XYZ file of C-alpha atoms in Angstrom:
570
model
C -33.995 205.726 35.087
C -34.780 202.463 33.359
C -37.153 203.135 31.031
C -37.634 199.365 29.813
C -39.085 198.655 33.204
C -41.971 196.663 32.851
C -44.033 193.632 34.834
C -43.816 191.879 31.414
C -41.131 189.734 31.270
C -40.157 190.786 27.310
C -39.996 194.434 28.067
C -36.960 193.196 30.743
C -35.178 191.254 28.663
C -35.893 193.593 25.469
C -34.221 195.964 27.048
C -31.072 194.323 28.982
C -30.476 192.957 25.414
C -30.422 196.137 23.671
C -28.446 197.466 25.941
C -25.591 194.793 25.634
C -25.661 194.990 21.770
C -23.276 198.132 20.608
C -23.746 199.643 17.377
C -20.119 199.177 15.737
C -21.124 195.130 16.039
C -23.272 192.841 14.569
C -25.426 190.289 15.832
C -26.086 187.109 14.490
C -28.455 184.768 16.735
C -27.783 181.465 16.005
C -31.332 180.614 15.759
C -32.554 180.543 12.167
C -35.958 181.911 13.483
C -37.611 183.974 10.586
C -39.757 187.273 11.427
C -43.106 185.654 11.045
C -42.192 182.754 13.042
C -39.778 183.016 15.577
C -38.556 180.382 18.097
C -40.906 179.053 21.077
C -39.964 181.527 23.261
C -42.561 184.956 22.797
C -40.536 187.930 21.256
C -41.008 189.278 24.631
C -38.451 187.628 25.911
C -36.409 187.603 22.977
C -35.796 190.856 21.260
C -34.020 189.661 18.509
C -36.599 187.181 17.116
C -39.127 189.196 15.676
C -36.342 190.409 12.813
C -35.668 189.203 9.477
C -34.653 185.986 9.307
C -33.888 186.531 13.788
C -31.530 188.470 12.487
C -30.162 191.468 13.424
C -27.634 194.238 11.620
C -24.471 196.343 13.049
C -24.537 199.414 11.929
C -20.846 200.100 11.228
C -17.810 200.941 13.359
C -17.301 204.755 11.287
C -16.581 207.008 14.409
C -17.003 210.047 11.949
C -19.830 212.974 12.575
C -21.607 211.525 8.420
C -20.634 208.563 6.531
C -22.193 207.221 3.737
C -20.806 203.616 4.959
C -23.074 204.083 8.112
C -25.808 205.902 6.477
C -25.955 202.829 4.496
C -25.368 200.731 7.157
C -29.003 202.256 8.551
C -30.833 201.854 5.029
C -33.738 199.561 5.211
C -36.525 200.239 7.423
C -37.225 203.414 5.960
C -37.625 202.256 2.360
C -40.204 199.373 3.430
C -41.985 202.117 5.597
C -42.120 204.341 2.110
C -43.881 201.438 0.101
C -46.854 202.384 2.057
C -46.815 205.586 0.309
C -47.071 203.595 -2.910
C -49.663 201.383 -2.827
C -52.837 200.725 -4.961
C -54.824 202.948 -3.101
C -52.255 205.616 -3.155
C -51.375 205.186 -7.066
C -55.641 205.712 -7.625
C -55.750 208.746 -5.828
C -53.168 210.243 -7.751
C -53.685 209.951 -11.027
C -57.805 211.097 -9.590
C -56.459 214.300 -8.278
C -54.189 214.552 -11.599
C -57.688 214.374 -13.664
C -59.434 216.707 -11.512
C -57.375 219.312 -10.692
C -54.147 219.246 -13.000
C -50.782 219.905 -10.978
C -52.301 222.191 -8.389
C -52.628 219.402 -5.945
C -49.194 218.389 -5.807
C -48.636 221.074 -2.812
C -51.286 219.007 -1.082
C -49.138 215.557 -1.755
C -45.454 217.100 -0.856
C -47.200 218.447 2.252
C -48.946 215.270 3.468
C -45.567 212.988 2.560
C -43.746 215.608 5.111
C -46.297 215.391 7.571
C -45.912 211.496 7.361
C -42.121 212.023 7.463
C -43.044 214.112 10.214
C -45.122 211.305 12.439
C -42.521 208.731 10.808
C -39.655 210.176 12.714
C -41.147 210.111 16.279
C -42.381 207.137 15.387
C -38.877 206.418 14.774
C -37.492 207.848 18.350
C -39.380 205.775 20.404
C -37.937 202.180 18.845
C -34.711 203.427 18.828
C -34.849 205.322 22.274
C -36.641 202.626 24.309
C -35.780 199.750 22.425
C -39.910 198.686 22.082
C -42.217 199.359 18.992
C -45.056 201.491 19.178
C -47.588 198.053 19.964
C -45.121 197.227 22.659
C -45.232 200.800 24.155
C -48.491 200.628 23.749
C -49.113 197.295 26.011
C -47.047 198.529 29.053
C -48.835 202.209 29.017
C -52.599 201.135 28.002
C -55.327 199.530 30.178
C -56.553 195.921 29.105
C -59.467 197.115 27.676
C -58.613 200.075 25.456
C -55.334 198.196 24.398
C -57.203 194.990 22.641
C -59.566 198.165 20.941
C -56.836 199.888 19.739
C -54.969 196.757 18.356
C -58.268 195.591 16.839
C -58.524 199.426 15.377
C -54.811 198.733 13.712
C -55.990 195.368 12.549
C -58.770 196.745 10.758
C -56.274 199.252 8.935
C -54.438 196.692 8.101
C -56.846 194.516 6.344
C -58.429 197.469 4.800
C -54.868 197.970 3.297
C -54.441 194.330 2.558
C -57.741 194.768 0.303
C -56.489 197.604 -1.959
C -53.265 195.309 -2.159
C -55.803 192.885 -3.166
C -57.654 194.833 -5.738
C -54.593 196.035 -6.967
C -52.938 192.748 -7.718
C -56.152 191.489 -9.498
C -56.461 194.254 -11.568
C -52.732 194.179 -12.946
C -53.132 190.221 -13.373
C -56.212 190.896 -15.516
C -54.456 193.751 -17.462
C -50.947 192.154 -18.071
C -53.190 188.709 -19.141
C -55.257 191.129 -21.409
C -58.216 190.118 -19.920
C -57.903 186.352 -20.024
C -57.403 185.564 -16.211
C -60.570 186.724 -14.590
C -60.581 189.340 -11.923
C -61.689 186.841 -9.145
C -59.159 184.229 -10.303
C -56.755 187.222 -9.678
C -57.699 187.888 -6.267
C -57.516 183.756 -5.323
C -54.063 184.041 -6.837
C -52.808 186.571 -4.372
C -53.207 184.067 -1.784
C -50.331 181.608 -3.360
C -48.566 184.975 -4.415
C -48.420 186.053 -0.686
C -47.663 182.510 0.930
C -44.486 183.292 -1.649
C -43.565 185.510 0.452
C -42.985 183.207 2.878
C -40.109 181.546 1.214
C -38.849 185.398 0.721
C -38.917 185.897 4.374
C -35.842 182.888 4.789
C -33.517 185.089 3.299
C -31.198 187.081 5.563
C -31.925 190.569 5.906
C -29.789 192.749 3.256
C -31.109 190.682 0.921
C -34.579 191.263 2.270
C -34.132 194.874 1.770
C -32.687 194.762 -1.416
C -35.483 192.659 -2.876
C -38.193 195.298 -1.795
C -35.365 198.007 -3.189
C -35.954 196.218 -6.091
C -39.752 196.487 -6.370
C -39.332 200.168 -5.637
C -37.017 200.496 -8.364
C -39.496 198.496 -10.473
C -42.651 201.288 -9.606
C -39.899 204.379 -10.625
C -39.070 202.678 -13.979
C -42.268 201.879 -14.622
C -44.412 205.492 -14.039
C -41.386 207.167 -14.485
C -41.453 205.698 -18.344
C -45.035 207.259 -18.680
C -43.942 210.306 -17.259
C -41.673 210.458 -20.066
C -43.522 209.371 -23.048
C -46.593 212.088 -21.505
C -44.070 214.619 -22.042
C -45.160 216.569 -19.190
C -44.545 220.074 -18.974
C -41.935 220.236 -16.448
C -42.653 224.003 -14.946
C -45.818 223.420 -14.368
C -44.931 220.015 -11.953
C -42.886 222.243 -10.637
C -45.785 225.556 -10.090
C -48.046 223.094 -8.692
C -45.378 221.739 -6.057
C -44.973 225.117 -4.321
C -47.655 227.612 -5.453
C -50.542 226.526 -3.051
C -53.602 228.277 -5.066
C -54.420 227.768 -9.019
C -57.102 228.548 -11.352
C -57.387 224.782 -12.252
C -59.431 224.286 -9.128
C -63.009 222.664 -9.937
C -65.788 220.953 -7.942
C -64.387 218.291 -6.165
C -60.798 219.788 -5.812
C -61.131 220.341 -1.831
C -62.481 216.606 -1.483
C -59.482 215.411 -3.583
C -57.458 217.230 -1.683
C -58.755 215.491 1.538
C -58.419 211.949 -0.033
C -54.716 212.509 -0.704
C -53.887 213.161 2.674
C -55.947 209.899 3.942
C -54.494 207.763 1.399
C -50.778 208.764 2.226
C -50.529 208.345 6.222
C -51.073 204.787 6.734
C -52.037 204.795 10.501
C -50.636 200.598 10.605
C -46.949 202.462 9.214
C -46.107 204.247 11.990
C -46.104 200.611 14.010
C -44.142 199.003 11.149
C -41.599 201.977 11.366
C -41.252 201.926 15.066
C -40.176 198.349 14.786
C -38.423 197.845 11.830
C -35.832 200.103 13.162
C -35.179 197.713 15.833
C -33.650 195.865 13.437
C -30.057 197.208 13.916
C -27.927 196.795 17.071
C -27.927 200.012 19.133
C -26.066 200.458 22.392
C -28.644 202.257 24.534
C -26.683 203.220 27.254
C -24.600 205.562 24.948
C -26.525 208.926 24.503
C -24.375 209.688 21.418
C -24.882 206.326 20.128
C -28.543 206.342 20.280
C -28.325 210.134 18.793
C -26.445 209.158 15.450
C -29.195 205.937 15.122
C -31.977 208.695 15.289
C -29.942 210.935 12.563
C -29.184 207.975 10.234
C -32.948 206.723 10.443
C -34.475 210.204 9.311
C -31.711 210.767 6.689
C -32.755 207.067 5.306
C -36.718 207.344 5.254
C -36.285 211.727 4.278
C -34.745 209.940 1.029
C -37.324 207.272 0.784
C -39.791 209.418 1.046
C -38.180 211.343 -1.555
C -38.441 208.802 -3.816
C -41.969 207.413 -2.978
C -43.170 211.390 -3.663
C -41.135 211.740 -6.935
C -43.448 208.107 -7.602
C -46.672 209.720 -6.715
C -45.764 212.682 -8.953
C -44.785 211.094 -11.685
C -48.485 209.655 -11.616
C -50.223 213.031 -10.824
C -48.864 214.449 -13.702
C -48.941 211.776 -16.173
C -53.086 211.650 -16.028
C -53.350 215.700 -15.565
C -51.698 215.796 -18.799
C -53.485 213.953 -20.541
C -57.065 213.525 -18.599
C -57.388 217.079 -17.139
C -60.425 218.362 -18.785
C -61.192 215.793 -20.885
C -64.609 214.079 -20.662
C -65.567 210.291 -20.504
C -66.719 210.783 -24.328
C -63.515 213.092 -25.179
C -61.439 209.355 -24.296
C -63.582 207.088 -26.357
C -63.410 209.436 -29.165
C -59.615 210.188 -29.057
C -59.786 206.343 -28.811
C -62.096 205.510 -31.631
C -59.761 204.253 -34.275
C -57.161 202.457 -31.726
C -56.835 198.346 -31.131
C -58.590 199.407 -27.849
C -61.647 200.698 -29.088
C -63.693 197.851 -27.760
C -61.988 198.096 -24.470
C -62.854 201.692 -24.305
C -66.371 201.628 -25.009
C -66.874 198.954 -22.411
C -65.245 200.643 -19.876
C -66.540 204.130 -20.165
C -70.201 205.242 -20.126
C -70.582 207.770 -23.302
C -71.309 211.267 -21.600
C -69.651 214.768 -21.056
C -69.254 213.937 -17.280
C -65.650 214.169 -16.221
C -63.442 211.145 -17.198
C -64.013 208.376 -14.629
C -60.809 206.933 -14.027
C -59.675 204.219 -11.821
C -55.891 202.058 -11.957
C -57.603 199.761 -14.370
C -59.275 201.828 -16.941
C -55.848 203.861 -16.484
C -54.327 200.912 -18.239
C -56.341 201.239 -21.222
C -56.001 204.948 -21.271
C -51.998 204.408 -21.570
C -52.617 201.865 -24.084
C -54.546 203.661 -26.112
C -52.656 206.848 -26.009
C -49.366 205.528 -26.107
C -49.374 202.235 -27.102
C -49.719 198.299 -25.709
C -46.486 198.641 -24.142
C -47.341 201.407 -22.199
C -50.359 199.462 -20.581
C -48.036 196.559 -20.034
C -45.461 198.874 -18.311
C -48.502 200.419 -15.996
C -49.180 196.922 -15.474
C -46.387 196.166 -13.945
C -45.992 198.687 -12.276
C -49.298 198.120 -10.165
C -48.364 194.736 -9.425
C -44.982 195.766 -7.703
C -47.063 197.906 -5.716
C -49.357 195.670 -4.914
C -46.909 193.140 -3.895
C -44.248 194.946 -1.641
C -47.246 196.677 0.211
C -48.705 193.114 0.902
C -45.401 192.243 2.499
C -45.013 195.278 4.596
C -48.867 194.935 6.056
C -47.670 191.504 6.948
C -45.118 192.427 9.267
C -47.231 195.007 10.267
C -49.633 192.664 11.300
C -46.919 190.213 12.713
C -45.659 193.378 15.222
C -49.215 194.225 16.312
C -50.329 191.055 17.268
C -47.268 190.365 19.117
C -46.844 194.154 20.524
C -50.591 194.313 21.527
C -51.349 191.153 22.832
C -47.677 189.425 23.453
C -48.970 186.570 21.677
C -47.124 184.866 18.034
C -48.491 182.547 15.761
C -47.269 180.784 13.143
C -46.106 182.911 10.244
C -48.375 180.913 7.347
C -50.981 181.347 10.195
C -51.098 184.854 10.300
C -50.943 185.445 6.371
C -53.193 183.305 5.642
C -55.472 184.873 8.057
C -55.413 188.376 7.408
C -55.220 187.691 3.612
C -58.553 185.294 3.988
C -60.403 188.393 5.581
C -59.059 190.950 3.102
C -59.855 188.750 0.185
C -63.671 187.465 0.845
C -65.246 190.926 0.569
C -62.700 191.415 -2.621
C -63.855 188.458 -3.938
C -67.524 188.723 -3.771
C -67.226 192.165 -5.509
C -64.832 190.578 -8.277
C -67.523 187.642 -9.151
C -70.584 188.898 -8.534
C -70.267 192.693 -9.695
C -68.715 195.181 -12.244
C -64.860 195.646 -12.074
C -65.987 199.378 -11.360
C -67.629 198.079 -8.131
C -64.168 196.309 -6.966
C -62.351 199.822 -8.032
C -64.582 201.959 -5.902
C -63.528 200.096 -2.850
C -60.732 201.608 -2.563
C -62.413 205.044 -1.877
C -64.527 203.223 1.297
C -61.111 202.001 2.585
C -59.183 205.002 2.351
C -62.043 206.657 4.435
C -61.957 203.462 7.077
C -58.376 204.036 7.159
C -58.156 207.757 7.999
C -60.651 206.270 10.933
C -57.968 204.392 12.230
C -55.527 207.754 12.202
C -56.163 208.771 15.650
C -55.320 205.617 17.385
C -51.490 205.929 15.361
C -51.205 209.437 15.591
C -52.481 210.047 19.371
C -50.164 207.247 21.107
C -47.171 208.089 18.835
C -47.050 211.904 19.996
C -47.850 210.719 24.025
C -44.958 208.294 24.109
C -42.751 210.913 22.005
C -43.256 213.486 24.426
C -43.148 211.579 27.588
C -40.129 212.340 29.252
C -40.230 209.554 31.867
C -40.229 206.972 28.633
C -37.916 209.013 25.992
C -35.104 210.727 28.494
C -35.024 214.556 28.800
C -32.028 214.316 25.742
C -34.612 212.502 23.497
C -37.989 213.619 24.439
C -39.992 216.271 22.070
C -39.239 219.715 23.143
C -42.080 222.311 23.518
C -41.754 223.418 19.810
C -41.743 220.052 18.213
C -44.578 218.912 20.857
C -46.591 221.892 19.813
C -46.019 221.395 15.990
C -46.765 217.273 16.682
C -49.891 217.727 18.312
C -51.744 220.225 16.058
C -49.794 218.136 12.581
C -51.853 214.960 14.130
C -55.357 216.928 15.182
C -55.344 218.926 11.919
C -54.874 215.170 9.625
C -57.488 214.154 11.901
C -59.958 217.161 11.489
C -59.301 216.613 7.901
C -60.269 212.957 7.641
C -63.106 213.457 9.309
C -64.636 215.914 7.072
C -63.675 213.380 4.434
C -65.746 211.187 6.326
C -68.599 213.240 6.583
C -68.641 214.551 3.258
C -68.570 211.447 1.666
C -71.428 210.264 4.208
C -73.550 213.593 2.774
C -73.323 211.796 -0.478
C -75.505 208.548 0.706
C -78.905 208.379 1.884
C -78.855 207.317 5.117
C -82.173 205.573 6.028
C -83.142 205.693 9.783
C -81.621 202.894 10.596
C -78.145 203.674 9.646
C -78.341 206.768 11.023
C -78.752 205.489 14.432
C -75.458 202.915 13.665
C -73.841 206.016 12.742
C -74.719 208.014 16.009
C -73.827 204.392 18.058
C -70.338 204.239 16.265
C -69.951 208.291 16.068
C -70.083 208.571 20.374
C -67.682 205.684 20.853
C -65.144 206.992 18.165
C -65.435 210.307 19.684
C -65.075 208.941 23.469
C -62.263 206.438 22.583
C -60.056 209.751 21.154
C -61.138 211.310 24.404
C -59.651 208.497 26.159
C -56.353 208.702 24.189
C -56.181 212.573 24.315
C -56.200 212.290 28.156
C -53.686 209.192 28.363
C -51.319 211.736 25.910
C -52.217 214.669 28.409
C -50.606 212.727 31.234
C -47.723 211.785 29.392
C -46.839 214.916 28.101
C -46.555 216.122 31.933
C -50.031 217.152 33.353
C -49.525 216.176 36.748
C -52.583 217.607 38.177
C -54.639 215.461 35.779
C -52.937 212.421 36.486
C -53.642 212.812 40.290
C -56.950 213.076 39.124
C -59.160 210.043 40.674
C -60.968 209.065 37.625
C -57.908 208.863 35.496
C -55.590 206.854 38.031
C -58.537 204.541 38.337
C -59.703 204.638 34.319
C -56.901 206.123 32.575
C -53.465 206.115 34.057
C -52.095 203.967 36.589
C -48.268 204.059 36.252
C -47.512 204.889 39.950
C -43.644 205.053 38.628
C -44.221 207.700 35.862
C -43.735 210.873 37.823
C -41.398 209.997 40.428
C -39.227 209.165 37.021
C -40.158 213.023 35.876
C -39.226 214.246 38.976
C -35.737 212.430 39.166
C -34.913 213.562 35.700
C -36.265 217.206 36.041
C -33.912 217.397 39.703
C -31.222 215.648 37.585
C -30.624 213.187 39.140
């Protein structure tokens, strides 16, 4: 069976190339074509293209079971997937659930980061299986229609990520300037700061990878130094990893709980993962070959991941240590006779409410506990974050646009329009309001991301488990396709009572109650849609006879007669 088969010409030529390319060689195009901008031919006719620099790694010629040459050889994709995990939204929810409910929500964290490792990984299976990211997959199995919503629906996850990259690169200007560049001069800066990244992306790939190694090593150092100075009590990190109940819960806890779990799986990730991992060379028509690329790939991003949750923990605890308990008049007392006094007492309103903290009144916090340095350090740390997750969401962007729609624009083109977008709302908010205003953002866009979850999760787990697109050798078995599908409805369920509860907390007047009825019955009838189109991939033959969905749904005339081939094996 030739899976790559296709009417579009780049899913043809995709595949024959990935096919010719072996695994124990590495291929250089000659073209210098970067990832943002490759050469005039679309990517879908030229598979290499869309890579680093239109470049594209070996993995190693090791014939050995394990090597750490080859292993190494595969290390990459997965640690830009992980910065996701890491970004200004994320680092705000932690140190949130750290003040509200001490270590007893780190159970909730390590379990979200192995769902996401979870999703990652099929994610994962179908680049390296079929040779074509998620958005490709996604433009030979989905109608017209539903497949410009569903790439609109990733582009609105990505700009809602590109504005906590936004907020969070403001805030750690105005905090490492101490105050003397202006919040809104911060956000206009991360437009020359991201067009930067431009001149990053001419650099082959290794050294790609080991500049955003570098900025992840820059986030460890940095809340890993605060973990330190905290002096956190190490046994109870470790209680609240694995004991999943605690007498630290308070009002709140369950909604905290909820936010960590939106804030983590980045619906956009899982079509930056599927892609990135294209990256490398794999001969397709070698089942073993193809087998060892899907080991190496979830050994790298199990140890990114790893590292990204060590990252969030080191956060978590820091600010339950410290913050747990403690009202917003226990911090300006305890800061009362401190060089940020002033700071303080501007920031926090003077009441016995739980402390309100977000990443920039964090700052002061650490200052004021532990010194300037330590607010510097924080700094810093919130501005690699901000940074390497602006990068990432680019190429995110870059493999929608060109997955969904098989259509490539300039590379300064498409930063400088997704980063115009994300940056008008952010700037409005940063000149014309409080600083707490432009902080509370981040809690509306971790609730329009977990939105966007279903149309990530959904496809990833139909194409996953479709045995006419993954091979019978590669295709979820019944266990994994039973865990998959209730992992992605229970994240969903959960977001959605995020959703909902946070909606409880506004008063609706009539008229927004009728948008949110309008948008309510389309979201619902849109997941319908997908559930169905995952139904038929995941074998329901008697529903994809059915007349509404061959007409509506499914069309793909080949799709069973491939099922039937491979279940006769033939």
């Amino acid at each position: 069976m030739n899976f790559d088969k296709s009417t579009s010409p780049r899913n043809n030529s995709a595949g024959d190339k990935s096919v010719s390319q072996t695994s124990s060689t590495a291929t250089t195009p000659s073209s210098s074509n970067s990832l943002i901008e490759p050469s005039e031919d679309s990517t879908l006719n030229n598979a290499t293209s869309i890579f680093y620099g239109g470049e594209r790694g070996g993995s190693g010629a090791d014939a050995r079971d394990f090597s750490f040459r080859e292993l190494w050889a595969f290390t990459g994709p997965g640690f830009l997937m992980s910065i996701a995990y890491l970004d200004p939204g994320n680092i705000e929810s932690d140190l949130q659930s750290g003040i509200v409910a001490k270590y007893s929500l780190l159970w909730v964290l390590l379990g979200a980061t192995l769902l996401g490792l979870a999703m990652q990984r099929l994610a994962v299976k179908i680049g390296v299986v079929t040779g074509l990211d998620l958005a490709e997959m996604c433009h030979k199995q989905y109608k017209t229609v539903p497949r410009l919503i569903l790439w609109l629906m990733v582009e609105i996850a990505i700009i809602g990520s590109d504005m906590q990259e936004v907020i969070g690169t403001a805030i750690a200007i105005y905090l490492l300037s101490y105050k003397r560049i202006p919040l809104y001069v911060g956000v206009l800066i991360t437009v020359l700061d991201t067009m930067s990244f431009l001149f990053l992306d001419k650099y082959k790939l290794r050294r790609l990878e080991l500049f955003f190694g570098f900025l992840i090593t820059t986030m460890a150092i940095s809340f890993g130094y605060q973990y330190i100075i905290s002096d956190t009590p190490q046994m109870e990190v470790i209680k609240g990893m694995f004991i999943p109940w605690s007498s630290d819960y308070r009002p709140g806890t369950l909604l905290q709980a909820v936010g960590i779990i939106g804030a983590v799986i980045m619906p956009h990730n899982l079509y930056l993962h599927s892609a990135l991992v294209k990256s490398r060379a794999i001969n397709r028509n070698e089942v073993k070959e193809v087998k060892k690329a899907n080991r190496y790939y979830f050994i790298e991003a199990s140890i990114a991941l790893a590292v990204s949750f060590v990252i969030n923990v080191f956060v978590v605890s820091v600010f339950a240590h410290d913050l747990y308990g403690k009202t917003n008049q226990d911090v300006i007392d305890r800061c009362s006779n401190s060089s940020f006094s002033d700071d303080i007492l501007q920031a926090f309103t003077a009441n016995n409410a739980t402390a309100d903290i977000n990443i920039y009144k964090a700052g002061l916090v650490l200052g004021c506990f532990y010194g300037g340095l330590s607010m510097y350090v924080w700094a810093i740390g919130i501005l690699a974050a901000g940074q390497s997750s602006t990068m990432t969401g680019t190429y995110a962007g870059q493999f929608a646009m060109e997955g969904f729609l098989n259509l490539q624009w300039a590379r300064w083109k498409r930063v400088l329009f997704t980063r115009t977008v994300a940056i008008m709302p952010a700037f409005y908010v940063a000149f014309f309001s409080k600083l707490e205003d432009l902080t509370k953002m981040n809690d509306i866009l971790n609730a329009v991301m977990a939105l966007q979850l279903p149309f990530a999760a959904i496809p990833t787990v139909a194409f996953s488990s479709s045995v006419a697109l993954m091979k019978k050798e590669f295709v979820n078995g019944t266990t994994e396709k039973v865990i998959s599908i209730a992992l992605s409805f229970t994240v969903i369920g959960i977001n959605l009572y995020f959703i909902i509860a946070n909606l409880q907390q506004v008063n609706l007047t009539a008229f927004m109650i009728i948008g949110v009825v309008i948008f309510g019955t389309f979201y619902i009838a849109f997941n319908v849609y997908l559930i169905l189109h995952m139904m038929v991939n995941l074998g329901n033959k008697s529903l994809a006879t059915n007349s509404f969905v061959k007409r509506y749904i499914f069309d793909d005339v080949d799709l069973f007669s491939n099922m039937a081939t491979i279940d006769n094996g033939l």
